[in-house]
Tab-separated table of C-alpha atoms in Angstrom:
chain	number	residue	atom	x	y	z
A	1	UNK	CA	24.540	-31.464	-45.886
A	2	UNK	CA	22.268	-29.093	-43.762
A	3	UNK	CA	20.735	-32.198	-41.400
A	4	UNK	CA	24.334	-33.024	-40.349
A	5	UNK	CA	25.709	-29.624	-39.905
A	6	UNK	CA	22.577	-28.382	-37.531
A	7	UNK	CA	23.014	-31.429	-35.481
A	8	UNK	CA	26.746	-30.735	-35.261
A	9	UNK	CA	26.271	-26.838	-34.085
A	10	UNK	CA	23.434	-27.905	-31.634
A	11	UNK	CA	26.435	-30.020	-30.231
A	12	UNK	CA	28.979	-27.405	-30.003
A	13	UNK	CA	26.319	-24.726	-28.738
A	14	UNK	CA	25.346	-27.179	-25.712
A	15	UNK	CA	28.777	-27.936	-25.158
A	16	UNK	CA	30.147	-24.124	-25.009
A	17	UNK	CA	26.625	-22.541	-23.506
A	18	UNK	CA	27.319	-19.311	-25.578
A	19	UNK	CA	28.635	-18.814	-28.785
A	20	UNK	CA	28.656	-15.994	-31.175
A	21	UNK	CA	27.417	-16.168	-34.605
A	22	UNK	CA	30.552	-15.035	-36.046
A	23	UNK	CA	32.627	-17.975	-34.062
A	24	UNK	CA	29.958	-20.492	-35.572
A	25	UNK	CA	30.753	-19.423	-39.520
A	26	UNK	CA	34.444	-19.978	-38.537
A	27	UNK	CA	33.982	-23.244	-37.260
A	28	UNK	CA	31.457	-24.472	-40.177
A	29	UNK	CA	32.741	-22.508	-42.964
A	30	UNK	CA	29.610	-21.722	-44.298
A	31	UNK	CA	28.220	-17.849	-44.824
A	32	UNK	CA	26.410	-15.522	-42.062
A	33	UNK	CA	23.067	-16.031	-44.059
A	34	UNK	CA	23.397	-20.125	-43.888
A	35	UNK	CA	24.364	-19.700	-39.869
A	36	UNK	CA	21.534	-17.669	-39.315
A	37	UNK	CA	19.108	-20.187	-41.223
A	38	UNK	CA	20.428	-22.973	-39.482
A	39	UNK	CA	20.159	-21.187	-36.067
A	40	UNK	CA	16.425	-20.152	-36.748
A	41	UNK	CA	15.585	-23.892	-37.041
A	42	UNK	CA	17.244	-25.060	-33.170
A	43	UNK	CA	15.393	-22.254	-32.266
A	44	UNK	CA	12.183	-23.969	-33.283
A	45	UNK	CA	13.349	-27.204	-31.425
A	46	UNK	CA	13.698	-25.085	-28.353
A	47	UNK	CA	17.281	-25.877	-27.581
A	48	UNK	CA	18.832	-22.669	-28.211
A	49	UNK	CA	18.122	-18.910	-28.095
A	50	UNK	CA	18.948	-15.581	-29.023
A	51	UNK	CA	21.423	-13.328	-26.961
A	52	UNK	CA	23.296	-10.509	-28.570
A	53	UNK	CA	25.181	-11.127	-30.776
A	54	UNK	CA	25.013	-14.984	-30.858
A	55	UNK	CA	22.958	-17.403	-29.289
A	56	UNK	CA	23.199	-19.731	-26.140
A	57	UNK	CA	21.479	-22.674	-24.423
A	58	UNK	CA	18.188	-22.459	-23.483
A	59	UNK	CA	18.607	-22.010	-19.768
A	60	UNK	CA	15.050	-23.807	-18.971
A	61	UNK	CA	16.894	-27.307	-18.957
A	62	UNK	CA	13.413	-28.838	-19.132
A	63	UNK	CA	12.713	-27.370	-23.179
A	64	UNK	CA	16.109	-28.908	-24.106
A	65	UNK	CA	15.177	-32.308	-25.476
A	66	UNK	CA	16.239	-35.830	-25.269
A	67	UNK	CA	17.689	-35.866	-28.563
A	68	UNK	CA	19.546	-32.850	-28.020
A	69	UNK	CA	21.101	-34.122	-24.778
A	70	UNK	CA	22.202	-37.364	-26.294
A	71	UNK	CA	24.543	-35.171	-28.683
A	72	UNK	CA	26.186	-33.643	-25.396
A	73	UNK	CA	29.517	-35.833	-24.808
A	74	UNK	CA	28.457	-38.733	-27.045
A	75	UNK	CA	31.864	-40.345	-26.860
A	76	UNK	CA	32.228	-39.838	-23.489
A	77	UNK	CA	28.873	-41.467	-22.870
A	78	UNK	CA	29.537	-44.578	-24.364
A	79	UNK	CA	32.784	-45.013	-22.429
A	80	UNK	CA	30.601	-44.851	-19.523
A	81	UNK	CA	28.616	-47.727	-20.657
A	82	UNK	CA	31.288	-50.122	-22.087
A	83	UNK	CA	32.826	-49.756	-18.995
A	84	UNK	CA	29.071	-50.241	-16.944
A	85	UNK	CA	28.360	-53.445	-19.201
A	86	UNK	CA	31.145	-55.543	-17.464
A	87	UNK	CA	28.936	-55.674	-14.101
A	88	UNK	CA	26.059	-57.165	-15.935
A	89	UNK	CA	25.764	-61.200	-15.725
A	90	UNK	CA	24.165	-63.870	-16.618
A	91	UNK	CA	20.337	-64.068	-14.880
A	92	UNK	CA	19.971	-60.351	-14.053
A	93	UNK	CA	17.421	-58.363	-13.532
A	94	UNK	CA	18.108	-54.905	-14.132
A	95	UNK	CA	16.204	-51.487	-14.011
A	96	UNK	CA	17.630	-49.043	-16.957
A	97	UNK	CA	16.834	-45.776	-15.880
A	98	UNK	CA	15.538	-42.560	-18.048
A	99	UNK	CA	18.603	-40.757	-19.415
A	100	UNK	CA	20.965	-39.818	-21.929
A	101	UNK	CA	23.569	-41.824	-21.388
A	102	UNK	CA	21.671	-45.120	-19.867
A	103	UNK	CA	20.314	-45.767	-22.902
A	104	UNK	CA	23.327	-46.769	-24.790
A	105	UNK	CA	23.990	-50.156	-22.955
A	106	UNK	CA	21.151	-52.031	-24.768
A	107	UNK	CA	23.385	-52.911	-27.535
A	108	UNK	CA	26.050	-54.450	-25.637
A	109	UNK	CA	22.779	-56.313	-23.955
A	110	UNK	CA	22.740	-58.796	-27.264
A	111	UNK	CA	25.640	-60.972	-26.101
A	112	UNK	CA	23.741	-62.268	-23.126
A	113	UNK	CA	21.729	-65.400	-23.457
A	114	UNK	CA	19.699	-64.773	-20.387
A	115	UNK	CA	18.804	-61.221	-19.529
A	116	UNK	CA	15.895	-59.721	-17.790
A	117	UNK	CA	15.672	-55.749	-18.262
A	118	UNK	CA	12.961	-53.112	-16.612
A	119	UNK	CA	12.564	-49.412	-17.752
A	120	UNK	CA	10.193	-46.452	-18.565
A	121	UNK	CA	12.555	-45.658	-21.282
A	122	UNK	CA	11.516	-45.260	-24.646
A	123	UNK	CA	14.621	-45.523	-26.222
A	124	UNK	CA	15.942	-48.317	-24.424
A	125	UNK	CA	12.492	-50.027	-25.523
A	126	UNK	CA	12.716	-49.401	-29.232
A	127	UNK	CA	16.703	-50.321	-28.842
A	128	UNK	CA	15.276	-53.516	-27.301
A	129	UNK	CA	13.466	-54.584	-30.119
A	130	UNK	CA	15.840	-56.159	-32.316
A	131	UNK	CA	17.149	-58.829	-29.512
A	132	UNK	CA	14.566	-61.534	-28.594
A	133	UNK	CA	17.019	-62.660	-26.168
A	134	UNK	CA	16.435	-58.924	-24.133
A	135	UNK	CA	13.022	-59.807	-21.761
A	136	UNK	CA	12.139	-56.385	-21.681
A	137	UNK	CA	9.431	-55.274	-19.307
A	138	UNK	CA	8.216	-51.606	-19.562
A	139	UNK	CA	6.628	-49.422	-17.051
A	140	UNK	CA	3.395	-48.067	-17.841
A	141	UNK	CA	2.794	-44.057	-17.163
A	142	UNK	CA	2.462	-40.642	-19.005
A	143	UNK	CA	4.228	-39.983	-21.692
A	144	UNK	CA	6.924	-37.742	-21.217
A	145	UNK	CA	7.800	-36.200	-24.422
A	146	UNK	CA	11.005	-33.996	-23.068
A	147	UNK	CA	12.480	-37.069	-21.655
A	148	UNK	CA	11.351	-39.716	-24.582
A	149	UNK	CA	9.709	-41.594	-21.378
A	150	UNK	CA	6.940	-43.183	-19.381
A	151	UNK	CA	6.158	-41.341	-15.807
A	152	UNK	CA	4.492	-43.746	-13.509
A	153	UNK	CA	2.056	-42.761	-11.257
A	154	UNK	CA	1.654	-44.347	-7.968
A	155	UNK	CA	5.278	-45.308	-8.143
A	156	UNK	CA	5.163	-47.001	-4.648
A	157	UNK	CA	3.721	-50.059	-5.909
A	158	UNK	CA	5.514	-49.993	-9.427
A	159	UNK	CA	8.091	-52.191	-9.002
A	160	UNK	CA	6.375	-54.852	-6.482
A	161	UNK	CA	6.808	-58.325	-7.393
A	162	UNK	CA	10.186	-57.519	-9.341
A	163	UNK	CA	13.313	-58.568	-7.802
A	164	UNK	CA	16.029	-55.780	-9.632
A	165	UNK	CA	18.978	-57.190	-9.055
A	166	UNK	CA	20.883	-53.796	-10.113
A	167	UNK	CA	19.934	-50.187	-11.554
A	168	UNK	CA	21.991	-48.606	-13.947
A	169	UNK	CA	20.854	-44.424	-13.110
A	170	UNK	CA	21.395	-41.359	-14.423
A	171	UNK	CA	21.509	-38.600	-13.077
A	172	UNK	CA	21.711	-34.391	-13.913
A	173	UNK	CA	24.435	-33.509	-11.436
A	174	UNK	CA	26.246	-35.112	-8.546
A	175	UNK	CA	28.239	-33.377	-6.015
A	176	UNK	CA	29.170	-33.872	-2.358
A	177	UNK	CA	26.481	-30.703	-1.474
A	178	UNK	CA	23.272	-31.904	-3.198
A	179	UNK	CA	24.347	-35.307	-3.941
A	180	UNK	CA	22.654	-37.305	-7.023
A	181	UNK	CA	20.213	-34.812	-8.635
A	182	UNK	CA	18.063	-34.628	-11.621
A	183	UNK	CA	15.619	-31.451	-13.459
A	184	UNK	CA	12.608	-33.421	-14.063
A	185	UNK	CA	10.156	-34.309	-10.565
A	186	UNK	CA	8.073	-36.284	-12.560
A	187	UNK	CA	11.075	-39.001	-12.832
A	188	UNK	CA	11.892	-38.713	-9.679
A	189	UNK	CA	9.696	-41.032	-7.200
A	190	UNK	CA	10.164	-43.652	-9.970
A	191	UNK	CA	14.003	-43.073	-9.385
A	192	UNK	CA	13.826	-43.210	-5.629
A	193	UNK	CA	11.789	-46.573	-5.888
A	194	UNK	CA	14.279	-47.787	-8.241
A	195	UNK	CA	17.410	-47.280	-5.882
A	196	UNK	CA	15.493	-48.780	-2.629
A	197	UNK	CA	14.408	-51.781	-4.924
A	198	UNK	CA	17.447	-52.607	-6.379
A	199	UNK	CA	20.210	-55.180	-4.711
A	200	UNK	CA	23.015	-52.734	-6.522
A	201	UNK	CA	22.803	-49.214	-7.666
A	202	UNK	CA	25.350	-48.241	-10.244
A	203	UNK	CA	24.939	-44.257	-10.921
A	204	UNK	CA	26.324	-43.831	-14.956
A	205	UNK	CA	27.637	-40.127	-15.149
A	206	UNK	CA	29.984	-38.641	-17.664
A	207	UNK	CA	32.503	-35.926	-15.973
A	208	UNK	CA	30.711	-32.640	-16.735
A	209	UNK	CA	27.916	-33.698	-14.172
A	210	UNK	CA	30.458	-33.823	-11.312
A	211	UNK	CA	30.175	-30.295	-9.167
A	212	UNK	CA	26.921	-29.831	-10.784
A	213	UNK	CA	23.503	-29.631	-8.713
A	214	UNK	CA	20.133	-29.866	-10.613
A	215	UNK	CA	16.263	-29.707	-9.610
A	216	UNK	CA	16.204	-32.490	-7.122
A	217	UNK	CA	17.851	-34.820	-5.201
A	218	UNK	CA	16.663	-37.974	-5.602
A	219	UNK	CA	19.175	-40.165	-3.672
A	220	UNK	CA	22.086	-39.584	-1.422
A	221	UNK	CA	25.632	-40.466	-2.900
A	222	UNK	CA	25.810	-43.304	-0.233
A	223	UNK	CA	22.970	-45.061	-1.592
A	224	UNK	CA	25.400	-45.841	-4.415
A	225	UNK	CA	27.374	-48.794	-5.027
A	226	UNK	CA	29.423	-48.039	-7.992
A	227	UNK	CA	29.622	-44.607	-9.821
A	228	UNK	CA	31.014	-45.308	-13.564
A	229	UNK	CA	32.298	-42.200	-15.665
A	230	UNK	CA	34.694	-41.137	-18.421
A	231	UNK	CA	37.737	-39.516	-16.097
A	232	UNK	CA	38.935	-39.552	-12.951
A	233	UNK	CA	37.129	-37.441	-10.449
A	234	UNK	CA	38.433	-34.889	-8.376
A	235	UNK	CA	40.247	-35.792	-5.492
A	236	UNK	CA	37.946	-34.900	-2.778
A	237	UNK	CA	35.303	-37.889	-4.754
A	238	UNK	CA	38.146	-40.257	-4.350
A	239	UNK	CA	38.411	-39.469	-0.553
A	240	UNK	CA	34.703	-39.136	0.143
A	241	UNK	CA	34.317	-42.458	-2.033
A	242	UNK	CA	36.755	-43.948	-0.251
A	243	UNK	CA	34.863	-43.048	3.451
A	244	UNK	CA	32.004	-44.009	2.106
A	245	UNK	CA	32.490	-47.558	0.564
A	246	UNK	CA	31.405	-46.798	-2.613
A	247	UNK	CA	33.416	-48.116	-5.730
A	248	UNK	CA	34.664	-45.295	-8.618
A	249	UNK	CA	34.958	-46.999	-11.643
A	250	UNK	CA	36.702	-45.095	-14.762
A	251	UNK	CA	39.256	-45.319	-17.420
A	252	UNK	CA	42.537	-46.207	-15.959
């Protein structure tokens, strides 16, 4: 079951950074020959390479692909949107932004009878599909391959005449420094026009993007109404949260 077993190493590589080849035929049980196959062929996606003696993400965040990411924290990802899916309602309008994690709330979409949703998101889109009761409205752009996406150009007009009544954003890092962040500038005007269109803005991050600062800053942390993630933050969140009127939302 090669397919499985590559998919399952790309996991644990971008989860642990560096690993050594040795570690990986422990983990796998399978022979130095098989590992070295196997890490020959995420080298051709571009998500890892070669250091001595093993091999570790590829530090260019912007070759790592959207499928790849998606592996990263799956569970914890979906907790993130069960728990997101609770401030949806009945009548809304809402902008699903680009992202890893973003992208899994369109199932939990089915169960509404009256649902309006907006994104340049590919995946969202083909998740859409299935659920004639989803309006789905897509944003027209350049396709972004990296980020399985649509960048808009002229994003200062893109979202007139639509009246968002939340955003559901992700985001590459978020700290109290650099605030809400992301690696790709093509994303971010559409981003920024998202959060200054939207009523709410609900930032959907699992815990490994807290203390972490990407590319660019695309909003401050007190644009935000709610941020929704896996575990409770760090206690210096809680207080600047607090200050700041914005809502934590998280497992209790």
């Amino acid at each position: 079951m090669r397919a499985p077993r590559i998919q399952q190493i790309e996991e644990y590589v971008l989860k642990n950074n560096t690993v050594s080849l040795k570690e990986l035929c422990d983990m796998f049980k399978v022979s130095m020959s098989t590992i070295r196959r196997d890490v020959a062929e995420l080298q051709r996606r571009g998500t890892v390479k070669k250091v001595y003696g093993g091999i570790s993400v590829n530090s260019q965040a912007s070759l790592v692909p959207f499928h790849a990411r998606s592996t990263v924290n799956r569970s914890a990802k979906q907790i993130v949107c069960d728990l997101a899916i609770q401030f949806v309602e009945e009548g809304d309008v809402i902008f699903i932004d680009t992202g890893s994690t973003t992208c899994n709330m369109v199932e939990s979409l089915a169960k509404f009878k009256n649902i309006t949703v907006i994104t340049n998101n590919i995946d969202v889109i083909i998740r859409a599909i299935p659920y004639p009761n989803i309006q789905l409205f897509t944003l027209p752009g350049m396709l972004n391959r990296k980020n399985n996406s649509f960048s808009p150009m002229g994003t200062e007009d893109i979202f007139r005449g639509y009246n968002i009544t939340k955003s559901f954003l992700a985001a590459g890092g978020v700290s109290l420094e650099g605030h809400v962040t992301n690696n790709t500038p093509l994303e971010t005007p559409l981003k920024r026009a998202a959060v200054q269109r939207a009523d709410q803005n609900y930032l959907l991050v699992d815990s490994s993007k807290f203390d972490v600062t990407s590319l660019i800053t695309y909003c401050q942390l007190t644009d935000i109404d709610k941020i929704i993630t896996d575990k409770k933050p760090d206690d210096k969140y809680i207080k600047y949260c607090n200050e700041n009127s914005i809502e934590l939302v998280f497992p209790e």
